[in-house]
Backbone as JSON, one array per atom type, in Angstrom:
{
  "sequence": "MELKKLDGSFSVCKVVDYSMVNLNSTYCFIGKTDEENSLVCLQEEVPENTIEREDHWKAFRIQGILDFSLIGILSEISTLLAKNSIGIFAISTYNTDYILMKEEQFENAVRILAEAGYRIL",
  "N": [[-7.78, -9.12, -27.06], [-4.55, -9.07, -25.84], [-2.7, -6.55, -23.88], [0.36, -5.95, -22.65], [1.93, -4.16, -19.96], [4.92, -2.36, -19.5], [7.83, -2.28, -17.91], [9.45, 0.51, -16.35], [10.59, 3.67, -17.31], [10.61, 5.62, -20.32], [12.71, 6.85, -23.03], [12.64, 9.09, -25.82], [15.15, 9.68, -28.39], [17.14, 11.7, -30.05], [20.45, 10.87, -31.69], [23.88, 11.4, -31.94], [25.18, 9.18, -33.18], [25.24, 5.65, -33.25], [27.13, 4.82, -31.53], [27.5, 4.74, -28.74], [25.1, 3.31, -27.53], [23.3, 1.34, -25.79], [23.37, -2.11, -27.06], [22.31, -4.16, -25.95], [20.52, -4.0, -24.21], [17.33, -4.31, -22.46], [15.4, -3.01, -23.8], [15.69, -1.73, -26.76], [15.45, 0.53, -29.3], [15.99, 1.4, -32.65], [16.15, 3.71, -35.04], [17.18, 4.72, -38.32], [17.58, 7.29, -40.55], [18.43, 9.29, -43.68], [17.98, 11.86, -42.46], [18.29, 11.69, -39.66], [19.35, 9.87, -36.55], [17.74, 8.12, -34.58], [16.39, 7.08, -31.56], [14.85, 4.77, -29.03], [14.79, 4.25, -25.83], [15.21, 3.02, -22.38], [14.98, 5.25, -19.99], [16.79, 5.43, -18.09], [19.17, 4.52, -19.53], [19.96, 6.62, -21.46], [22.14, 7.49, -24.13], [25.21, 9.15, -23.66], [25.91, 10.78, -26.28], [23.77, 11.89, -26.99], [21.52, 14.13, -28.75], [19.12, 15.5, -29.01], [16.18, 14.94, -26.64], [13.51, 13.41, -25.6], [11.84, 13.08, -22.34], [10.06, 10.48, -19.9], [8.25, 8.82, -20.72], [5.82, 6.14, -21.11], [4.92, 2.46, -21.45], [3.54, -0.02, -23.53], [2.86, -3.44, -24.69], [1.7, -5.28, -27.42], [0.66, -8.12, -27.14], [1.92, -11.42, -28.01], [2.79, -12.83, -31.44], [2.14, -11.12, -34.32], [0.59, -11.58, -37.03], [1.4, -10.71, -40.3], [-0.49, -10.42, -42.08], [-2.8, -9.31, -40.58], [-4.86, -6.67, -40.2], [-5.23, -3.3, -39.18], [-4.96, -3.29, -36.21], [-3.01, -1.66, -34.73], [-4.27, 0.75, -35.59], [-6.79, 0.87, -34.63], [-6.25, 0.86, -31.8], [-4.92, 3.6, -31.71], [-6.49, 5.29, -32.78], [-8.82, 5.04, -30.64], [-7.66, 5.84, -28.41], [-6.57, 8.45, -29.46], [-9.38, 9.77, -29.62], [-9.93, 10.1, -26.9], [-8.08, 12.09, -26.41], [-5.46, 11.44, -26.08], [-1.91, 11.46, -26.81], [0.01, 8.97, -28.95], [3.23, 7.39, -29.47], [4.27, 5.24, -31.77], [5.85, 2.07, -32.13], [6.85, -0.41, -34.44], [7.74, -3.76, -34.67], [9.31, -6.77, -35.92], [7.74, -8.77, -34.68], [5.75, -7.47, -33.26], [3.74, -4.8, -31.83], [4.63, -1.8, -30.29], [3.58, 0.7, -27.85], [3.44, 3.69, -27.04], [3.19, 6.49, -24.48], [2.86, 9.39, -22.86], [3.97, 9.63, -19.57], [2.06, 10.92, -17.59], [-0.31, 10.33, -19.0], [-0.74, 7.64, -19.17], [-2.09, 5.58, -17.07], [-4.6, 6.67, -17.55], [-5.17, 5.94, -20.12], [-4.57, 3.05, -20.07], [-6.97, 2.66, -18.37], [-9.03, 3.3, -20.16], [-8.64, 1.73, -22.72], [-8.62, -0.97, -21.32], [-11.47, -0.78, -20.52], [-12.35, -0.77, -23.21], [-12.28, -3.54, -23.74], [-9.66, -4.67, -24.15], [-7.52, -6.68, -22.76], [-5.26, -6.28, -19.93], [-2.05, -6.83, -18.75]],
  "CA": [[-6.28, -9.15, -27.26], [-3.78, -8.85, -24.42], [-1.53, -5.52, -23.73], [1.36, -6.08, -21.56], [2.56, -3.03, -19.53], [6.19, -2.36, -19.71], [8.28, -1.62, -16.47], [10.3, 1.43, -16.61], [10.29, 4.94, -18.19], [11.51, 5.57, -21.66], [13.29, 8.22, -23.75], [12.49, 9.18, -27.16], [15.94, 10.37, -28.35], [18.21, 11.92, -31.49], [21.61, 10.79, -31.26], [24.97, 11.63, -32.98], [25.36, 7.88, -33.89], [24.72, 4.46, -32.23], [28.5, 4.03, -30.63], [27.0, 4.68, -27.19], [23.91, 2.75, -27.3], [23.47, -0.26, -25.26], [22.42, -2.78, -28.02], [22.0, -5.51, -25.02], [19.58, -3.64, -23.41], [16.17, -5.31, -22.87], [14.47, -2.48, -24.82], [16.54, -0.24, -27.53], [14.69, 0.81, -30.79], [16.95, 2.67, -33.17], [16.01, 4.21, -36.32], [18.17, 5.74, -39.12], [17.29, 8.04, -42.17], [19.0, 10.28, -44.36], [18.11, 12.83, -41.79], [18.5, 11.47, -38.4], [19.44, 8.68, -35.86], [16.43, 8.01, -33.51], [16.75, 5.94, -30.43], [14.07, 4.84, -28.02], [15.54, 3.29, -24.72], [14.96, 2.99, -21.22], [15.42, 6.47, -19.64], [18.32, 5.51, -17.36], [20.16, 4.27, -20.45], [20.32, 7.35, -22.52], [23.72, 7.88, -24.08], [26.07, 10.58, -23.61], [26.04, 11.54, -27.4], [22.1, 12.34, -27.5], [21.48, 15.68, -29.24], [17.72, 15.68, -28.16], [15.66, 13.74, -25.84], [11.98, 13.7, -24.59], [11.6, 11.88, -21.46], [8.97, 10.36, -19.16], [7.25, 7.74, -21.78], [5.48, 4.71, -20.66], [4.78, 1.74, -22.7], [3.02, -1.41, -23.48], [3.36, -4.43, -25.71], [0.78, -5.96, -28.02], [1.03, -9.5, -26.76], [1.94, -12.28, -29.16], [3.12, -12.52, -32.51], [1.19, -10.45, -35.06], [0.86, -12.0, -38.68], [1.41, -9.58, -41.18], [-2.13, -10.1, -42.61], [-3.78, -8.67, -39.7], [-5.1, -5.26, -40.71], [-6.08, -2.28, -38.15], [-4.71, -3.37, -34.82], [-2.51, -0.43, -34.34], [-4.95, 1.92, -36.02], [-7.53, 0.72, -33.67], [-5.63, 1.47, -30.58], [-4.66, 4.91, -31.64], [-8.08, 6.0, -32.63], [-9.24, 4.93, -29.2], [-6.82, 7.03, -27.75], [-6.8, 9.74, -29.78], [-10.63, 10.3, -29.32], [-9.55, 10.63, -25.66], [-7.02, 12.96, -26.33], [-4.07, 10.77, -25.66], [-1.1, 11.16, -28.24], [0.91, 8.14, -28.85], [4.36, 6.9, -30.21], [4.26, 3.91, -31.94], [7.08, 1.44, -32.78], [6.56, -1.83, -34.98], [9.08, -4.84, -34.7], [8.95, -7.93, -36.48], [6.68, -9.59, -34.03], [4.35, -6.91, -32.54], [3.58, -3.26, -31.95], [4.71, -1.45, -28.94], [2.71, 1.77, -28.13], [4.21, 4.67, -25.76], [2.44, 7.57, -24.32], [3.48, 10.21, -21.83], [3.63, 9.27, -17.93], [0.83, 11.37, -17.01], [-1.63, 9.59, -19.92], [-0.65, 6.04, -19.25], [-3.0, 5.18, -16.44], [-5.96, 6.76, -18.15], [-4.92, 5.03, -21.48], [-4.96, 1.85, -19.68], [-8.31, 2.28, -18.24], [-9.77, 3.41, -21.74], [-8.24, 0.24, -23.36], [-9.55, -2.06, -20.43], [-13.11, -0.69, -20.98], [-12.93, -1.16, -24.82], [-12.19, -4.71, -23.95], [-8.51, -5.32, -24.15], [-6.98, -7.45, -21.47], [-4.33, -5.54, -19.72], [-1.32, -7.66, -18.09]],
  "C": [[-5.74, -8.48, -26.26], [-2.56, -7.68, -25.02], [-0.93, -5.83, -22.56], [2.14, -4.58, -21.44], [3.7, -3.37, -19.31], [6.76, -1.78, -18.65], [9.35, -0.67, -17.0], [9.79, 2.6, -17.13], [11.13, 5.08, -19.3], [11.76, 6.67, -22.09], [13.21, 8.17, -25.36], [13.91, 10.09, -27.34], [16.33, 10.74, -29.92], [19.5, 11.76, -30.79], [22.7, 11.02, -32.52], [24.95, 10.65, -33.74], [25.26, 6.81, -32.63], [25.81, 3.83, -31.45], [28.28, 3.93, -29.28], [25.87, 3.87, -26.77], [24.19, 1.62, -26.9], [22.44, -1.18, -26.15], [21.92, -3.96, -27.1], [20.97, -5.03, -24.21], [17.95, -4.24, -23.64], [15.14, -4.56, -23.86], [15.71, -1.6, -25.67], [15.88, -0.5, -29.05], [15.49, 1.75, -31.4], [16.16, 2.58, -34.65], [16.61, 5.11, -37.08], [17.5, 6.01, -40.34], [18.34, 8.87, -42.47], [18.91, 11.36, -43.68], [18.35, 12.83, -40.33], [18.91, 10.05, -37.98], [18.62, 8.88, -34.73], [16.87, 6.97, -32.6], [15.51, 6.0, -29.54], [14.55, 3.8, -26.99], [14.93, 3.67, -23.25], [15.56, 4.49, -20.69], [16.76, 6.78, -18.85], [19.49, 4.91, -18.34], [20.14, 5.32, -21.92], [21.94, 7.54, -23.05], [24.07, 9.0, -24.24], [25.94, 11.48, -24.89], [24.36, 11.93, -28.02], [22.32, 13.83, -27.61], [20.23, 16.16, -28.65], [17.23, 14.73, -27.65], [14.15, 14.34, -25.31], [11.57, 12.59, -23.46], [10.41, 11.4, -20.67], [7.58, 9.77, -20.19], [7.14, 6.55, -21.0], [5.03, 3.84, -21.69], [4.03, 0.54, -22.43], [2.84, -1.98, -25.06], [2.06, -4.99, -26.32], [1.63, -7.35, -27.84], [1.05, -10.82, -28.0], [2.6, -11.57, -30.47], [2.16, -12.03, -33.45], [1.5, -10.88, -36.72], [0.74, -10.85, -39.38], [0.16, -9.2, -42.07], [-2.89, -9.42, -42.03], [-3.72, -7.08, -40.15], [-5.76, -4.41, -39.55], [-5.63, -2.16, -36.86], [-4.07, -1.93, -34.22], [-3.65, 0.69, -34.52], [-6.01, 2.04, -35.2], [-7.32, 1.15, -32.29], [-5.36, 2.81, -30.59], [-5.66, 5.68, -31.91], [-8.67, 5.9, -31.44], [-8.66, 6.03, -28.41], [-7.1, 8.32, -28.21], [-8.16, 10.57, -29.48], [-10.86, 10.56, -27.84], [-8.68, 11.34, -25.32], [-5.54, 12.52, -25.69], [-3.31, 10.41, -26.84], [-0.15, 9.71, -27.96], [2.23, 8.04, -29.36], [4.5, 5.68, -30.47], [5.65, 3.36, -32.51], [6.56, 0.01, -33.17], [7.77, -2.64, -35.01], [8.45, -5.84, -35.78], [7.76, -8.77, -36.18], [5.42, -8.92, -33.63], [4.68, -5.5, -32.93], [3.86, -2.86, -30.48], [3.93, 0.14, -28.99], [3.11, 2.58, -26.7], [3.36, 5.83, -25.89], [3.15, 8.21, -23.22], [2.83, 9.8, -20.42], [2.32, 9.42, -17.74], [-0.41, 11.15, -17.76], [-1.65, 8.43, -19.48], [-2.01, 5.33, -18.54], [-4.48, 5.18, -17.02], [-6.15, 5.97, -19.34], [-5.33, 3.59, -21.44], [-6.28, 1.42, -19.4], [-9.22, 2.0, -19.51], [-9.77, 2.14, -22.35], [-8.85, -0.89, -22.76], [-11.01, -2.09, -20.66], [-13.47, -0.79, -22.26], [-12.81, -2.57, -24.93], [-10.79, -5.45, -24.09], [-8.13, -5.7, -22.73], [-5.52, -6.91, -21.06], [-3.23, -6.6, -18.93], [-0.37, -6.9, -17.31]]
}
């Protein structure tokens, strides 16, 4: 399985609303519930109406389009990283999964995943 390292640093945010979010950005993940408006975006694109934010996340993407019948891909990666005390923030899209971790843990995570047989791009 191939994992692609993504350029840039990401922020995980809580925003008032999505009116100031750059929806044309390369990466923009939004999640809305009855309790919050969440946003994950490039750190330099955090909107002014952010209430809370956590900066300095790095990310990689599972390459390719994952069929919905595939089971355990994210679980396998998260378990491997958890065994090495690396916390993750996972985002799933229609096509694939994105896995974020704090910048200071990223290179160690990449090494661990490569040693486990993942191809890192």
